[in-house]
Coordinates of C-alpha atoms and ligand atoms in Angstrom, one line a residue:
M72 CA 61.8 39.8 2.4
T73 CA 62.5 39.1 6.2
A74 CA 65.2 36.1 6.8
P75 CA 64.5 32.8 7.5
I76 CA 64.4 31.8 11.4
A77 CA 67.7 29.8 12.3
H78 CA 69.4 28.3 15.2
F79 CA 72.5 29.5 17.0
N80 CA 73.6 28.4 20.2
G81 CA 70.3 27.6 21.6
E82 CA 68.5 30.5 20.5
L83 CA 66.3 31.0 17.4
L84 CA 66.6 34.2 15.5
P85 CA 66.6 35.4 11.8
L86 CA 69.3 34.1 9.7
D87 CA 71.0 37.5 8.9
Q88 CA 71.5 38.7 12.5
I89 CA 73.5 35.8 13.6
R90 CA 77.1 36.9 14.1
I91 CA 80.3 34.3 14.1
S92 CA 83.2 35.2 15.9
P93 CA 86.2 35.1 13.0
L94 CA 88.0 33.1 15.8
D95 CA 85.8 30.2 15.5
R96 CA 87.8 27.3 15.2
G97 CA 84.9 26.4 12.3
F98 CA 85.8 29.5 10.1
I99 CA 89.6 29.5 10.7
F100 CA 90.2 25.5 10.4
G101 CA 86.7 24.0 9.1
D102 CA 86.9 22.5 12.7
G103 CA 83.8 20.7 12.8
V104 CA 81.1 18.5 11.7
Y105 CA 77.8 18.6 10.3
E106 CA 74.7 16.8 9.2
V107 CA 71.8 17.3 6.7
I108 CA 68.6 15.8 7.3
P109 CA 65.3 15.5 5.5
A110 CA 62.3 16.4 6.8
Y111 CA 58.7 15.9 4.9
G112 CA 56.0 17.8 6.0
G113 CA 57.7 18.1 9.6
S114 CA 58.6 14.3 10.0
L115 CA 62.1 13.9 10.0
L116 CA 63.5 11.1 7.9
R117 CA 66.0 8.8 10.1
A118 CA 66.8 11.4 12.4
R119 CA 68.0 8.9 15.1
E120 CA 70.7 8.0 12.4
H121 CA 71.7 11.1 11.5
F122 CA 72.4 11.9 15.2
R123 CA 74.0 8.9 15.7
R124 CA 76.0 10.0 12.9
L125 CA 76.9 13.3 14.2
Q126 CA 78.1 11.5 17.4
R127 CA 80.4 9.1 15.6
S128 CA 81.8 12.2 13.7
M129 CA 82.2 14.5 17.0
D130 CA 83.9 11.2 18.5
E131 CA 86.4 11.1 15.9
I132 CA 87.2 14.5 16.3
G133 CA 87.2 14.7 20.2
L134 CA 84.2 17.2 20.3
A135 CA 81.8 16.7 23.1
N136 CA 78.1 16.5 22.5
P137 CA 76.5 19.5 23.6
H138 CA 73.0 17.5 23.3
T139 CA 71.7 14.5 24.0
V140 CA 69.3 12.7 20.9
D141 CA 66.2 13.8 22.2
E142 CA 67.5 17.3 22.7
W143 CA 68.6 17.7 19.2
I144 CA 65.2 16.4 18.1
G145 CA 63.3 18.7 20.3
E146 CA 65.8 21.6 18.7
V147 CA 65.0 20.6 15.1
A148 CA 61.3 20.8 15.6
R149 CA 61.2 24.1 17.3
L150 CA 63.4 25.6 14.2
L151 CA 60.9 23.6 12.0
S152 CA 58.0 25.1 13.6
H153 CA 58.7 28.1 11.5
H154 CA 59.6 26.1 8.4
P155 CA 56.3 24.4 6.9
G156 CA 56.6 21.9 4.1
N157 CA 59.7 19.5 3.1
Q158 CA 62.8 21.1 4.3
S159 CA 66.2 20.2 4.2
V160 CA 67.7 20.6 7.9
Y161 CA 71.0 21.7 8.1
I162 CA 73.2 21.3 11.5
Q163 CA 76.8 22.3 12.3
V164 CA 78.9 21.9 15.3
T165 CA 82.2 23.4 15.5
R166 CA 85.0 23.4 18.2
G167 CA 84.3 26.8 19.5
V168 CA 85.8 30.4 19.9
P169 CA 89.0 30.0 21.4
P170 CA 91.3 33.2 22.5
K171 CA 93.5 33.1 19.6
R172 CA 94.6 31.0 16.6
D173 CA 96.6 27.8 17.0
H174 CA 96.4 24.6 15.5
V175 CA 96.3 22.7 19.0
I176 CA 93.0 22.4 20.2
P177 CA 92.5 24.1 23.5
R178 CA 90.5 22.5 26.2
G179 CA 87.3 23.5 27.7
L180 CA 86.1 25.3 24.7
I181 CA 82.2 25.7 24.1
P182 CA 81.0 24.4 20.7
T183 CA 79.2 26.6 18.3
V184 CA 75.8 25.2 17.1
F185 CA 74.0 26.4 14.0
M186 CA 71.2 25.0 12.5
M187 CA 69.1 26.2 9.4
A188 CA 66.2 25.0 7.3
S189 CA 65.8 25.5 3.5
P190 CA 63.3 24.0 1.1
L191 CA 63.9 20.6 0.3
A192 CA 64.9 20.5 -3.4
T193 CA 64.7 16.6 -4.4
P194 CA 65.3 16.3 -8.1
S195 CA 62.7 17.1 -10.4
P196 CA 60.2 14.5 -12.4
E197 CA 62.6 15.1 -15.4
M198 CA 65.7 14.5 -13.6
V199 CA 64.1 11.0 -12.0
E200 CA 62.4 10.3 -15.8
K201 CA 65.7 10.9 -17.8
G202 CA 68.5 10.6 -15.3
V203 CA 71.7 12.8 -14.7
A204 CA 75.0 13.3 -16.2
C205 CA 78.0 12.6 -14.0
V206 CA 81.9 13.3 -14.9
S207 CA 84.8 11.3 -12.8
A208 CA 87.8 12.1 -11.1
R209 CA 90.7 10.8 -9.1
D210 CA 89.5 10.9 -5.5
F211 CA 92.0 13.5 -4.1
R212 CA 90.4 13.9 -1.0
W213 CA 92.0 13.1 2.6
E214 CA 92.0 9.5 4.4
K215 CA 89.1 10.5 6.9
C216 CA 85.8 10.7 4.5
H217 CA 84.1 8.9 7.2
I218 CA 83.9 12.0 9.3
K219 CA 80.9 14.3 8.1
S220 CA 83.4 17.3 8.4
T221 CA 82.9 20.9 7.7
S222 CA 86.0 20.8 6.2
L223 CA 84.7 20.4 2.4
L224 CA 87.3 22.0 0.3
G225 CA 88.3 18.6 -1.4
N226 CA 84.5 17.6 -2.1
V227 CA 84.1 21.1 -3.1
L228 CA 86.9 21.2 -5.8
A229 CA 85.3 17.8 -6.9
R230 CA 81.7 18.9 -7.3
Q231 CA 82.9 22.0 -9.2
L232 CA 84.6 19.7 -11.8
S233 CA 81.1 18.4 -12.8
A234 CA 79.6 21.8 -12.3
D235 CA 82.0 23.0 -15.0
A236 CA 80.7 20.3 -17.0
G237 CA 77.5 20.9 -17.2
A238 CA 77.0 18.0 -15.0
T239 CA 75.1 16.8 -11.4
E240 CA 78.1 14.8 -9.5
T241 CA 81.7 13.9 -9.7
I242 CA 82.1 10.3 -9.3
L243 CA 85.5 9.5 -7.5
F244 CA 87.9 6.5 -7.8
R245 CA 90.5 5.6 -5.1
D246 CA 93.3 3.4 -6.6
G247 CA 91.2 1.8 -9.1
F248 CA 88.3 1.6 -6.8
L249 CA 85.3 3.4 -6.7
T250 CA 84.8 5.3 -3.7
E251 CA 81.8 7.9 -3.5
A252 CA 80.7 11.2 -5.4
S253 CA 81.3 14.6 -4.2
A254 CA 78.1 14.9 -2.1
S255 CA 76.4 11.5 -2.8
N256 CA 77.1 7.8 -2.4
V257 CA 77.2 5.5 -5.5
F258 CA 75.7 2.3 -6.2
V259 CA 76.1 0.1 -9.7
V260 CA 74.0 -2.5 -10.8
K261 CA 75.0 -5.3 -13.3
D262 CA 72.8 -8.3 -14.4
G263 CA 69.8 -7.1 -11.9
A264 CA 72.4 -7.0 -8.8
V265 CA 73.3 -4.1 -6.9
A266 CA 76.7 -3.4 -5.6
A267 CA 77.5 -0.5 -2.9
A268 CA 81.2 0.1 -2.1
P269 CA 82.6 -0.7 1.3
Q270 CA 81.7 1.6 4.6
D271 CA 85.3 2.4 5.2
N272 CA 87.3 5.3 5.9
H273 CA 87.2 6.6 2.3
I274 CA 83.5 7.1 2.1
L275 CA 80.9 8.6 3.9
L276 CA 78.4 6.1 5.4
G277 CA 75.3 7.7 4.0
I278 CA 71.9 7.4 6.1
T279 CA 70.3 6.9 2.4
Y280 CA 73.1 4.4 1.7
E281 CA 71.8 2.2 4.8
L282 CA 68.2 2.9 4.1
L283 CA 68.8 1.4 0.2
A284 CA 70.3 -1.9 1.9
E285 CA 67.1 -2.0 3.7
L286 CA 65.0 -1.4 1.2
A287 CA 67.1 -3.8 -1.1
A288 CA 66.2 -6.7 1.3
Q289 CA 62.5 -5.5 1.4
G290 CA 62.3 -5.5 -2.0
K291 CA 64.4 -8.7 -2.6
L292 CA 66.7 -7.4 -4.9
R293 CA 70.0 -8.8 -4.9
Y294 CA 72.5 -6.7 -3.1
A295 CA 76.6 -6.9 -2.0
V296 CA 78.9 -4.5 -0.4
R297 CA 82.1 -5.0 -1.6
P298 CA 84.9 -3.2 -3.7
I299 CA 83.7 -2.3 -6.8
P300 CA 87.0 -1.6 -9.6
E301 CA 86.5 1.6 -11.9
S302 CA 86.2 -1.0 -14.9
E303 CA 83.0 -2.2 -13.2
V304 CA 81.5 1.3 -13.0
R305 CA 82.4 2.0 -16.7
S306 CA 80.6 -1.3 -17.8
A307 CA 77.7 -1.3 -15.4
D308 CA 73.9 -1.5 -16.2
E309 CA 73.1 1.3 -14.1
I310 CA 74.6 3.7 -11.6
W311 CA 72.8 5.5 -9.2
L312 CA 73.3 8.5 -6.8
T313 CA 71.9 8.6 -3.3
S314 CA 71.9 11.5 -0.6
S315 CA 69.6 12.9 1.6
T316 CA 68.3 15.5 -1.1
K317 CA 69.0 13.8 -3.8
E318 CA 67.0 10.7 -2.5
V319 CA 67.9 7.8 -5.4
L320 CA 68.6 9.2 -8.6
A321 CA 69.7 7.5 -12.1
V322 CA 73.2 8.6 -13.8
T323 CA 72.9 7.8 -17.6
T324 CA 75.8 9.3 -18.7
L325 CA 79.5 9.1 -17.2
D326 CA 82.1 11.1 -18.7
G327 CA 79.9 12.0 -21.9
K328 CA 79.3 7.9 -22.4
P329 CA 75.8 6.3 -22.3
V330 CA 75.3 4.0 -19.0
G331 CA 74.0 0.9 -19.7
G332 CA 71.1 1.7 -22.1
G333 CA 71.3 5.6 -21.6
A334 CA 68.1 5.4 -19.5
P335 CA 67.1 4.9 -15.8
G336 CA 67.1 1.3 -15.9
P337 CA 64.6 -1.5 -14.5
V338 CA 66.5 -1.9 -10.8
F339 CA 66.4 1.8 -10.4
R340 CA 62.7 2.1 -11.5
R341 CA 62.0 -0.5 -8.5
M342 CA 64.4 1.1 -5.9
H343 CA 62.9 4.4 -6.6
A344 CA 59.5 3.2 -6.3
L345 CA 60.4 1.2 -2.7
F346 CA 62.0 4.6 -1.6
Q347 CA 58.9 6.8 -2.6
D348 CA 56.6 4.0 -0.6
Y349 CA 58.9 4.3 2.3
K350 CA 58.5 8.1 2.1
A351 CA 54.8 8.2 1.9
K352 CA 54.1 6.2 4.9
L353 CA 56.6 8.8 6.5
A354 CA 54.5 11.4 5.7
A355 CA 51.5 9.6 6.9
A356 CA 52.8 8.5 10.4
P357 CA 51.8 10.5 13.2
A358 CA 55.3 10.3 14.8
A359 CA 57.3 13.4 14.0
V360 CA 60.5 11.2 13.5
A361 CA 61.5 8.0 11.6
Ligands
PDD34 N1 75.8 15.3 1.6 N2 79.0 11.0 0.8 C1 78.9 12.3 0.7 C2 80.4 12.8 0.7 C3 78.1 13.6 1.2 O1 78.5 14.7 1.3 C4 77.0 13.0 1.2 C5 75.8 13.7 2.2 C6 76.5 11.6 1.0 C7 75.4 11.3 1.4 O2 74.7 10.9 2.9 P1 73.5 11.1 3.2 O3 72.5 10.1 2.3 O4 73.4 10.7 4.6 O5 72.7 12.5 2.7 C8 77.8 10.9 0.9 C9 74.7 16.1 2.2 C10 73.6 15.9 1.7 C11 75.7 17.3 1.9 O6 76.6 17.7 2.3 O7 74.7 18.4 1.9

């Protein structure tokens, strides 16, 4: 089988022909940022929001953006011309390749840009219908979780706790409050009202999280952004996960205990329907970007 086509510093070439220097600061220090953008039949979901977030991540780490948003969108379209169907586009920009390993950030490096596309694996109908299991853990990550950094060891170790338990995600609590999950945002529902954790440095501001706020307004759901105590998560009627690849997914057990009635709840069903409608409109729109 031939390797899929990927993007490396402006060139399209088979993934297995890309060579990255071991001195690349992305490899040595995890000194880089990334994005994951879902594409439905060639249409990118919320591309501009994703590239705005990429810019914010770069600003936070003092990395100059090598492309304008329009250039990024053009490069992604070029890559996607080799990848029909629904895709997950991964974009990574690292600080580049210095002459030697040194923690101090050297001036004038050329950032390394890498992009690949892989078939988008959204949740199966069974996962949507039955919901998924999650475990919980103390949020042991750093204080800058709002940066979409490739330094993901904390997230990887958190995710592994759920993988080892045969569960889909690890929901994290910091100082007694909900932050997010290892690779998703988390919402809770009580008595029909949806709540999301504040958009501070303890969570990644998800593009799907922002979309859900809009869909909640559109669907006239009660919706609040506020600190959510751990006890409220454990007694919630519904818990949801969101991400660019998971869309919106109901959590039906947490640490082995049923959430609410142990099945996806009515507010989830409403939100899931709003999300699917939004996607269907995107697929039907002539523009390649939404
Ligand atoms: N992860 N929080 C964390 C820690 C994440 O890694 C992600 C996404 C999210 C949700 O963000 P969004 O809705 O923009 O996808 C929240 C991606 C999908 C990943 O790392 O693969």
